[in-house]
Amino acid sequence: MQTQSKKKLHGQYYTESAYSSLLVNRFQEDSVSVALELGVGGGALLSAVSGRWPDARCVSVDIDPQHAQEDSARPVQHIHYCADALTLELDNVIGLMSGVADIAVCNPPFISADWNTSYSVLLDRAGFKVPTKALRVGADLLFLAQNLWLLKDSGQLGIIIPAGIIFGDKNRAVRETLLANHCITEVIELPSKAFKNTEVKTFILNLQKNKTTNSTIKLYRCDKDGTIEPFIEISLEEAVNRMDYSYYEWKENFPAKSYGPGKILEVFRGGISTAQARQLGIEVFHTTDLKKQLKPGRIFFSDNFGEATCNSNKVVAQLGDVVIPRVGRNIEGGVHIVEGGKALISDCLYVIRCPGRTPEELYEALTSREGVAWIKAHTHGACARFLTKSDLKKFPL
Ligand SMILES: C[S@@+](CC[C@H](N)C(=O)[O-])C[C@H]1O[C@@H](n2cnc3c(N)ncnc32)[C@H](O)[C@@H]1O
C-alpha cells in the first residue's frame, strides 16, 4: 500500500521525543512491571517507558506489519504483536489479561472507524455510553476504552487525545464518565502543529483507573520543547464542560469583561452551501471571498451577487453588517464590516448585528485583544475549527 494512503488509513502521526518524554515523566509510578502500548508505531512512547523503567515487561500492538519489522533491535522484555488493537479478545491475542498492566501509554490514530457491533461491547465494558445510532466512531475513543479495560485498578494511563474529547460538546458524556470513574490527574495542552502534517489540536490526558478523582484537576500547557507552564486548577464541574488550558487562561485574564452585562448579538448563519449555489447557478459569498477584499476588514460586494440576493429568502449580508467565518483555521482574523452592496452568504459565514451598537463598535470589540482571545477560547473542533451560533450570541460587549 502507498505510504500516504496507509498513513491516512491507520492515522500514522508519530510522537516527537519532547512529548513522549513529557508524557512518561509525568507518571507517578516508582516501579512498573508491565507496560502496554496499543498502536505503538515506531515506539516513541514505549522507548521512553523503557528508558525510565528498564526492567519493565513491555507489550506493544500495531496493525501495520511494517512496525514489527522495524524493531529488530527490541530488548528481550519487549514483546510485540501485529494485530488489530480493537478486537474484543485482545487479551487472548496478546496474552495479557484485563487488569494486569501497571501503566499504559498511547497515541491512538485520530481516524473514524465504521461502526461495528463489537464496539458496543468494547465501549460498554470500559463504562462508556454506547451510541444508539452510530454510523462511525472515533478510534481515539475506542483506544481509550481498550486501554482502560486492560489496565489494572489504580494503574496509570497517559494518552494523547484530540480536542474533541477534551472540550467538544458531543463528548460531554465521555468526560462525565471519565470524571465519575477515574482520577484524572492532569491534562496537558500540546502546542499547535505538535504532529507533522496535521492541524489537529492535541492534549495529554493522564489518569488513574478506578480511583476517585481529586476535587480539582490541574491543567498545563507545554511548548515545543515539552516544557510546561505553571498549572491552572479547575473544579470537576468545570472539567465536565472543558479541560483545555487556553480557555481557562482566557477566563482568568479577562474575567470582568466575560461576565459583565452584555448586549445580546443577533447572529444569522448563511443558509446555502457553495455546492447548492453552484447547482442553482447563483453567486454566493464564501469564506474564500474574504481574502479577495481590497481593504483589510472591509467588504464591498460586487454587482455579481445582486440578482440572486433580491429573490432569496436566505441570509443576506448588507451595508453595516459584520461578517465572521463560522469555520476555518483563522476565524478570529476573518471579521469584516460590509461597506456596500448585498450578497447571499454561504453556510460557512455568520452575519452579526447588534441593536444599539454601531458596526464599528462591534468590529472593534471582536478584533480587540480580548475579542480575539474570546474567539480563540470558544472555537471548537479538533481539525476543522468552528464557532457555534449559541456561543457567538453570548460574545461579551
Ligand atoms: C498516531 S500513530 C502513533 C504511533 C506511536 N504510538 C507514536 O506515538 O509515535 C497510531 C498508530 O496506531 C496504529 N494503528 C492504527 N489502527 C490500529 C489498530 N486498529 N490496531 C493497532 N494499531 C493501529 C498505526 O499503524 C500507528 O502506528
Short mmCIF file of C-alpha atoms and ligand atoms in Angstrom, two decimals:
data_model
loop_
_atom_site.label_atom_id
_atom_site.label_comp_id
_atom_site.label_asym_id
_atom_site.label_seq_id
_atom_site.Cartn_x
_atom_site.Cartn_y
_atom_site.Cartn_z
CA MET A 1 0.00 0.00 0.00
CA GLN A 2 1.23 3.52 -0.78
CA THR A 3 2.78 5.22 2.25
CA GLN A 4 0.41 8.22 2.06
CA SER A 5 -2.79 6.19 1.93
CA LYS A 6 -1.56 3.90 4.73
CA LYS A 7 -0.78 6.95 6.81
CA LYS A 8 -4.37 8.14 6.37
CA LEU A 9 -5.95 4.71 6.82
CA HIS A 10 -4.12 4.00 10.10
CA GLY A 11 -3.75 7.58 11.34
CA GLN A 12 0.05 7.32 11.43
CA TYR A 13 1.30 10.53 13.03
CA TYR A 14 4.27 9.88 15.27
CA THR A 15 5.14 11.43 18.62
CA GLU A 16 8.27 13.57 18.87
CA SER A 17 10.65 12.79 21.71
CA ALA A 18 9.90 16.04 23.58
CA TYR A 19 6.26 14.94 24.03
CA SER A 20 6.94 11.24 24.65
CA SER A 21 9.45 12.12 27.42
CA LEU A 22 6.97 14.58 28.90
CA LEU A 23 4.14 12.02 28.85
CA VAL A 24 6.23 9.33 30.51
CA ASN A 25 7.96 11.60 33.03
CA ARG A 26 4.61 12.77 34.38
CA PHE A 27 3.73 9.27 35.65
CA GLN A 28 3.85 8.95 39.41
CA GLU A 29 4.70 5.21 39.49
CA ASP A 30 8.00 4.27 41.15
CA SER A 31 8.16 0.78 39.73
CA VAL A 32 6.49 -0.74 36.70
CA SER A 33 6.31 -4.47 35.95
CA VAL A 34 4.08 -4.42 32.87
CA ALA A 35 3.69 -1.55 30.41
CA LEU A 36 1.31 -1.57 27.44
CA GLU A 37 1.14 0.40 24.23
CA LEU A 38 -1.62 -0.02 21.68
CA GLY A 39 -0.74 1.46 18.27
CA VAL A 40 2.98 1.54 19.03
CA GLY A 41 4.18 2.78 15.62
CA GLY A 42 7.94 3.37 15.74
CA GLY A 43 7.89 3.03 19.54
CA ALA A 44 8.45 6.66 20.61
CA LEU A 45 6.36 6.31 23.76
CA LEU A 46 7.40 2.81 24.75
CA SER A 47 11.11 3.58 24.42
CA ALA A 48 10.62 6.47 26.84
CA VAL A 49 8.98 3.92 29.18
CA SER A 50 11.95 1.52 28.82
CA GLY A 51 14.30 4.42 29.45
CA ARG A 52 12.60 5.17 32.76
CA TRP A 53 11.86 1.60 33.88
CA PRO A 54 14.49 -0.62 32.11
CA ASP A 55 13.18 -3.83 33.72
CA ALA A 56 9.54 -3.34 32.75
CA ARG A 57 7.96 -6.02 30.56
CA CYS A 58 6.66 -4.03 27.57
CA VAL A 59 3.78 -5.29 25.45
CA SER A 60 3.01 -3.48 22.21
CA VAL A 61 0.48 -3.85 19.42
CA ASP A 62 0.26 -2.35 15.93
CA ILE A 63 -1.88 -3.23 12.97
CA ASP A 64 0.82 -2.32 10.47
CA PRO A 65 3.27 -5.23 9.87
CA GLN A 66 5.98 -2.73 8.97
CA HIS A 67 6.25 -1.68 12.60
CA ALA A 68 7.01 -5.24 13.68
CA GLN A 69 9.97 -5.50 11.31
CA GLU A 70 11.38 -2.11 12.18
CA ASP A 71 12.02 -3.11 15.78
CA SER A 72 14.50 -5.97 15.33
CA ALA A 73 16.71 -4.31 17.95
CA ARG A 74 13.94 -4.59 20.53
CA PRO A 75 15.03 -5.65 24.04
CA VAL A 76 14.02 -9.20 25.09
CA GLN A 77 11.46 -7.97 27.62
CA HIS A 78 9.58 -6.13 24.86
CA ILE A 79 7.01 -8.35 23.15
CA HIS A 80 5.30 -7.01 20.06
CA TYR A 81 2.09 -8.21 18.36
CA CYS A 82 0.97 -7.31 14.88
CA ALA A 83 -2.78 -7.20 15.49
CA ASP A 84 -5.88 -5.03 15.48
CA ALA A 85 -5.93 -3.40 18.91
CA LEU A 86 -9.71 -3.05 18.67
CA THR A 87 -10.51 -6.78 18.63
CA LEU A 88 -12.71 -7.82 21.53
CA GLU A 89 -10.45 -10.67 22.61
CA LEU A 90 -7.26 -8.61 22.55
CA ASP A 91 -6.36 -10.04 25.95
CA ASN A 92 -6.13 -13.54 24.41
CA VAL A 93 -4.24 -12.30 21.37
CA ILE A 94 -1.50 -10.59 23.39
CA GLY A 95 -1.54 -12.88 26.43
CA LEU A 96 -2.23 -10.02 28.80
CA MET A 97 -5.36 -10.36 30.91
CA SER A 98 -7.57 -7.39 31.59
CA GLY A 99 -6.49 -5.67 34.81
CA VAL A 100 -2.80 -6.60 34.65
CA ALA A 101 -0.94 -3.68 33.01
CA ASP A 102 0.60 -1.27 35.55
CA ILE A 103 0.77 1.55 33.06
CA ALA A 104 -0.39 2.20 29.50
CA VAL A 105 0.85 4.79 27.06
CA CYS A 106 -0.95 5.59 23.85
CA ASN A 107 -1.14 7.95 20.92
CA PRO A 108 -4.13 6.47 19.09
CA PRO A 109 -4.93 7.00 15.42
CA PHE A 110 -7.26 10.01 15.05
CA ILE A 111 -9.44 8.36 12.46
CA SER A 112 -13.10 7.48 12.48
CA ALA A 113 -14.00 3.83 12.12
CA ASP A 114 -17.12 2.36 10.51
CA TRP A 115 -19.43 1.18 13.28
CA ASN A 116 -19.01 -2.45 14.19
CA THR A 117 -21.31 -4.19 16.68
CA SER A 118 -18.33 -5.38 18.73
CA TYR A 119 -17.58 -1.72 19.53
CA SER A 120 -20.72 -1.65 21.74
CA VAL A 121 -19.12 -4.28 24.00
CA LEU A 122 -15.78 -2.55 23.89
CA LEU A 123 -17.27 0.82 24.94
CA ASP A 124 -19.68 -0.70 27.45
CA ARG A 125 -17.07 -2.73 29.33
CA ALA A 126 -14.98 0.42 29.76
CA GLY A 127 -18.05 2.23 31.14
CA PHE A 128 -18.74 4.48 28.13
CA LYS A 129 -22.22 5.15 26.83
CA VAL A 130 -22.95 3.16 23.69
CA PRO A 131 -24.42 5.31 20.89
CA THR A 132 -27.78 4.04 19.65
CA LYS A 133 -27.49 5.05 16.02
CA ALA A 134 -23.78 5.38 15.30
CA LEU A 135 -22.52 5.00 11.75
CA ARG A 136 -18.96 5.90 12.61
CA VAL A 137 -16.99 6.26 15.81
CA GLY A 138 -13.66 7.90 16.71
CA ALA A 139 -10.83 5.38 17.02
CA ASP A 140 -9.39 7.63 19.77
CA LEU A 141 -12.38 6.79 21.99
CA LEU A 142 -12.14 3.07 21.18
CA PHE A 143 -8.42 3.00 22.02
CA LEU A 144 -9.16 4.87 25.25
CA ALA A 145 -11.73 2.19 26.12
CA GLN A 146 -9.34 -0.70 25.33
CA ASN A 147 -6.59 0.84 27.44
CA LEU A 148 -8.92 1.30 30.39
CA TRP A 149 -10.09 -2.28 30.10
CA LEU A 150 -6.56 -3.72 30.07
CA LEU A 151 -5.16 -1.50 32.81
CA LYS A 152 -5.10 -2.64 36.47
CA ASP A 153 -7.04 -0.70 39.13
CA SER A 154 -5.08 2.43 40.10
CA GLY A 155 -2.84 1.83 37.06
CA GLN A 156 -1.93 4.94 35.11
CA LEU A 157 -2.76 5.80 31.54
CA GLY A 158 -1.03 8.57 29.61
CA ILE A 159 -2.83 9.09 26.31
CA ILE A 160 -2.58 11.72 23.61
CA ILE A 161 -6.08 12.68 22.55
CA PRO A 162 -7.67 15.20 20.22
CA ALA A 163 -9.51 18.35 21.32
CA GLY A 164 -12.94 16.78 20.77
CA ILE A 165 -12.70 14.63 23.89
CA ILE A 166 -11.26 17.50 25.93
CA PHE A 167 -13.86 20.14 25.10
CA GLY A 168 -16.22 19.06 22.31
CA ASP A 169 -19.93 19.37 23.18
CA LYS A 170 -20.59 15.94 21.66
CA ASN A 171 -18.14 14.33 24.10
CA ARG A 172 -19.60 15.73 27.31
CA ALA A 173 -20.85 12.25 28.28
CA VAL A 174 -17.33 10.85 27.74
CA ARG A 175 -15.89 13.47 30.10
CA GLU A 176 -18.64 12.71 32.64
CA THR A 177 -17.79 9.00 32.53
CA LEU A 178 -14.06 9.62 32.89
CA LEU A 179 -14.52 12.01 35.79
CA ALA A 180 -17.03 9.78 37.57
CA ASN A 181 -14.93 6.62 37.39
CA HIS A 182 -11.28 7.54 37.20
CA CYS A 183 -8.88 10.02 38.73
CA ILE A 184 -7.84 12.47 36.03
CA THR A 185 -4.53 13.67 37.42
CA GLU A 186 -3.80 16.29 34.76
CA VAL A 187 -4.38 17.44 31.21
CA ILE A 188 -1.52 18.96 29.22
CA GLU A 189 -2.29 21.03 26.12
CA LEU A 190 0.29 20.42 23.37
CA PRO A 191 1.33 23.24 21.04
CA SER A 192 -0.49 23.62 17.74
CA LYS A 193 1.13 21.54 15.00
CA ALA A 194 2.65 19.21 17.61
CA PHE A 195 2.35 16.49 14.95
CA LYS A 196 3.78 16.94 11.46
CA ASN A 197 1.30 17.36 8.61
CA THR A 198 -1.78 17.68 10.78
CA GLU A 199 -3.61 20.64 12.28
CA VAL A 200 -5.31 18.55 14.98
CA LYS A 201 -5.14 20.18 18.42
CA THR A 202 -3.91 17.59 20.91
CA PHE A 203 -3.66 17.01 24.64
CA ILE A 204 -2.03 14.53 27.02
CA LEU A 205 -4.62 13.09 29.36
CA ASN A 206 -3.19 11.44 32.43
CA LEU A 207 -5.45 9.32 34.61
CA GLN A 208 -5.55 6.56 37.20
CA LYS A 209 -8.08 3.80 36.63
CA ASN A 210 -10.99 3.31 39.03
CA LYS A 211 -9.70 5.83 41.54
CA THR A 212 -11.71 8.68 42.95
CA THR A 213 -10.90 11.94 41.21
CA ASN A 214 -9.45 14.69 43.40
CA SER A 215 -11.74 17.67 43.83
CA THR A 216 -9.70 19.66 41.30
CA ILE A 217 -7.81 18.93 38.10
CA LYS A 218 -4.56 20.56 37.04
CA LEU A 219 -4.29 21.86 33.51
CA TYR A 220 -0.94 22.59 31.88
CA ARG A 221 0.30 23.79 28.54
CA CYS A 222 3.65 22.85 27.06
CA ASP A 223 5.86 24.35 24.38
CA LYS A 224 7.66 22.64 21.52
CA ASP A 225 10.46 21.50 23.83
CA GLY A 226 7.97 19.80 26.15
CA THR A 227 8.48 22.42 28.87
CA ILE A 228 5.30 23.08 30.83
CA GLU A 229 3.90 26.35 32.18
CA PRO A 230 2.53 26.77 35.72
CA PHE A 231 -0.78 24.99 36.08
CA ILE A 232 -4.34 26.28 36.26
CA GLU A 233 -6.59 24.35 38.62
CA ILE A 234 -10.23 23.70 37.72
CA SER A 235 -13.18 22.11 39.52
CA LEU A 236 -14.81 18.87 38.39
CA GLU A 237 -17.91 20.82 37.28
CA GLU A 238 -15.71 22.96 35.05
CA ALA A 239 -13.91 19.85 33.78
CA VAL A 240 -17.19 18.36 32.53
CA ASN A 241 -17.54 21.44 30.31
CA ARG A 242 -13.98 21.53 29.10
CA MET A 243 -10.43 20.78 30.17
CA ASP A 244 -8.26 22.96 27.93
CA TYR A 245 -5.68 25.28 29.47
CA SER A 246 -6.13 28.05 26.86
CA TYR A 247 -9.82 28.51 27.65
CA TYR A 248 -9.27 28.87 31.41
CA GLU A 249 -6.28 31.14 30.79
CA TRP A 250 -8.56 33.42 28.79
CA LYS A 251 -11.19 33.29 31.56
CA GLU A 252 -8.58 34.22 34.17
CA ASN A 253 -7.19 37.08 32.09
CA PHE A 254 -10.49 38.67 31.11
CA PRO A 255 -12.87 37.87 33.96
CA ALA A 256 -14.76 41.15 34.24
CA LYS A 257 -15.44 41.51 30.52
CA SER A 258 -16.54 37.97 30.07
CA TYR A 259 -19.20 38.03 32.70
CA GLY A 260 -20.22 41.69 32.74
CA PRO A 261 -23.64 42.67 31.40
CA GLY A 262 -23.51 42.43 27.62
CA LYS A 263 -25.85 43.13 24.75
CA ILE A 264 -27.17 40.04 23.06
CA LEU A 265 -25.96 39.79 19.49
CA GLU A 266 -28.21 38.85 16.62
CA VAL A 267 -26.42 36.09 14.74
CA PHE A 268 -27.52 34.64 11.39
CA ARG A 269 -25.85 31.66 9.77
CA GLY A 270 -25.69 31.68 5.97
CA GLY A 271 -28.33 29.37 4.53
CA ILE A 272 -26.73 27.94 1.42
CA SER A 273 -23.68 25.84 0.75
CA THR A 274 -21.34 26.61 -2.14
CA ALA A 275 -22.31 23.26 -3.71
CA GLN A 276 -26.03 24.13 -3.59
CA ALA A 277 -25.29 27.59 -5.00
CA ARG A 278 -23.38 26.02 -7.89
CA GLN A 279 -26.30 23.69 -8.62
CA LEU A 280 -28.75 26.58 -8.60
CA GLY A 281 -26.39 28.68 -10.70
CA ILE A 282 -26.27 31.58 -8.24
CA GLU A 283 -23.41 33.52 -6.70
CA VAL A 284 -22.84 33.14 -3.00
CA PHE A 285 -20.25 34.99 -0.90
CA HIS A 286 -17.97 32.43 0.80
CA THR A 287 -15.07 32.46 3.30
CA THR A 288 -12.60 32.32 0.39
CA ASP A 289 -14.00 35.64 -0.91
CA LEU A 290 -12.92 37.40 2.30
CA LYS A 291 -9.30 37.23 1.15
CA LYS A 292 -10.16 38.95 -2.12
CA GLN A 293 -11.31 42.18 -0.43
CA LEU A 294 -9.22 45.25 -1.21
CA LYS A 295 -9.44 46.95 2.20
CA PRO A 296 -8.49 44.95 5.31
CA GLY A 297 -11.52 44.18 7.48
CA ARG A 298 -13.98 45.66 4.92
CA ILE A 299 -16.22 44.03 2.31
CA PHE A 300 -17.68 45.71 -0.72
CA PHE A 301 -19.93 43.23 -2.55
CA SER A 302 -19.63 43.42 -6.31
CA ASP A 303 -22.75 43.55 -8.51
CA ASN A 304 -22.35 39.79 -9.30
CA PHE A 305 -24.21 38.97 -6.14
CA GLY A 306 -27.17 41.33 -6.76
CA GLU A 307 -29.76 39.37 -8.70
CA ALA A 308 -29.90 36.21 -6.61
CA THR A 309 -29.97 38.29 -3.45
CA CYS A 310 -33.17 40.12 -4.43
CA ASN A 311 -35.08 36.86 -4.98
CA SER A 312 -33.84 34.96 -1.99
CA ASN A 313 -35.25 34.18 1.42
CA LYS A 314 -31.82 33.06 2.60
CA VAL A 315 -29.46 35.13 4.79
CA VAL A 316 -28.20 38.23 3.02
CA ALA A 317 -25.32 40.41 4.25
CA GLN A 318 -25.65 44.12 3.59
CA LEU A 319 -24.32 47.57 4.46
CA GLY A 320 -23.48 47.85 8.18
CA ASP A 321 -23.44 44.11 8.89
CA VAL A 322 -20.46 42.43 10.47
CA VAL A 323 -19.44 39.15 8.84
CA ILE A 324 -17.34 36.46 10.54
CA PRO A 325 -16.37 32.94 9.42
CA ARG A 326 -18.17 30.08 11.15
CA VAL A 327 -15.44 27.57 10.24
CA GLY A 328 -11.77 27.72 9.33
CA ARG A 329 -8.28 27.96 10.70
CA ASN A 330 -8.32 31.70 11.33
CA ILE A 331 -11.84 32.63 12.42
CA GLU A 332 -10.57 35.49 14.59
CA GLY A 333 -8.75 37.01 11.61
CA GLY A 334 -11.85 36.94 9.38
CA VAL A 335 -14.03 39.65 10.97
CA HIS A 336 -15.26 42.18 8.34
CA ILE A 337 -17.72 45.07 8.09
CA VAL A 338 -19.88 45.32 4.97
CA GLU A 339 -19.32 48.73 3.40
CA GLY A 340 -21.51 48.36 0.34
CA GLY A 341 -23.64 46.05 -1.80
CA LYS A 342 -25.60 42.95 -0.81
CA ALA A 343 -24.86 39.24 -1.04
CA LEU A 344 -26.17 35.85 -0.11
CA ILE A 345 -23.65 34.38 2.30
CA SER A 346 -22.58 30.76 2.43
CA ASP A 347 -23.28 28.50 5.40
CA CYS A 348 -19.63 28.89 6.44
CA LEU A 349 -20.23 32.52 7.44
CA TYR A 350 -22.27 34.38 10.04
CA VAL A 351 -23.80 37.82 9.80
CA ILE A 352 -23.83 39.64 13.14
CA ARG A 353 -25.87 42.69 14.14
CA CYS A 354 -26.23 44.37 17.48
CA PRO A 355 -29.09 46.81 18.04
CA GLY A 356 -27.81 49.85 19.91
CA ARG A 357 -24.21 49.37 18.75
CA THR A 358 -22.57 50.63 15.59
CA PRO A 359 -20.87 48.15 13.26
CA GLU A 360 -17.56 49.87 14.08
CA GLU A 361 -18.07 49.25 17.81
CA LEU A 362 -18.89 45.63 17.14
CA TYR A 363 -15.88 45.24 14.83
CA GLU A 364 -13.57 46.89 17.38
CA ALA A 365 -14.82 44.55 20.12
CA LEU A 366 -14.40 41.41 18.01
CA THR A 367 -10.92 42.35 16.80
CA SER A 368 -9.61 43.70 20.14
CA ARG A 369 -7.07 41.67 22.14
CA GLU A 370 -9.85 40.45 24.43
CA GLY A 371 -12.15 39.75 21.45
CA VAL A 372 -9.55 37.66 19.66
CA ALA A 373 -8.77 35.76 22.89
CA TRP A 374 -12.52 35.16 23.37
CA ILE A 375 -12.96 33.81 19.84
CA LYS A 376 -9.94 31.53 20.18
CA ALA A 377 -11.16 30.26 23.53
CA HIS A 378 -14.63 29.49 22.14
CA THR A 379 -13.56 27.85 18.90
CA HIS A 380 -14.34 24.14 18.86
CA GLY A 381 -13.18 21.24 16.76
CA ALA A 382 -10.10 19.12 16.56
CA CYS A 383 -9.28 19.58 12.91
CA ALA A 384 -11.92 21.72 11.23
CA ARG A 385 -12.29 24.56 13.73
CA PHE A 386 -15.74 26.13 14.18
CA LEU A 387 -17.61 28.67 16.27
CA THR A 388 -21.16 27.89 17.35
CA LYS A 389 -24.05 30.34 16.95
CA SER A 390 -25.06 29.94 20.60
CA ASP A 391 -21.54 30.84 21.78
CA LEU A 392 -21.29 33.80 19.42
CA LYS A 393 -24.61 35.20 20.67
CA LYS A 394 -23.01 35.42 24.11
CA PHE A 395 -19.97 37.40 22.93
CA PRO A 396 -19.44 39.98 25.69
CA LEU A 397 -19.69 43.60 24.61
C1 LIG B 1 -0.86 8.16 15.80
S1 LIG B 1 0.13 6.79 15.44
C2 LIG B 1 1.09 6.70 16.91
C3 LIG B 1 2.29 5.87 16.84
C4 LIG B 1 3.18 5.88 18.07
N1 LIG B 1 2.48 5.38 19.23
C5 LIG B 1 3.68 7.26 18.38
O1 LIG B 1 3.24 7.85 19.36
O2 LIG B 1 4.52 7.77 17.63
C6 LIG B 1 -1.06 5.48 15.61
C7 LIG B 1 -0.52 4.09 15.40
O3 LIG B 1 -1.61 3.17 15.58
C8 LIG B 1 -1.54 2.15 14.58
N2 LIG B 1 -2.92 1.65 14.38
C9 LIG B 1 -3.94 2.21 13.69
N3 LIG B 1 -5.04 1.47 13.79
C10 LIG B 1 -4.72 0.41 14.58
C11 LIG B 1 -5.46 -0.70 15.06
N4 LIG B 1 -6.75 -0.88 14.76
N5 LIG B 1 -4.81 -1.58 15.85
C12 LIG B 1 -3.50 -1.43 16.15
N6 LIG B 1 -2.77 -0.38 15.72
C13 LIG B 1 -3.36 0.52 14.96
C14 LIG B 1 -0.93 2.84 13.37
O4 LIG B 1 -0.31 1.92 12.50
C15 LIG B 1 0.07 3.82 14.05
O5 LIG B 1 1.32 3.20 14.18
#
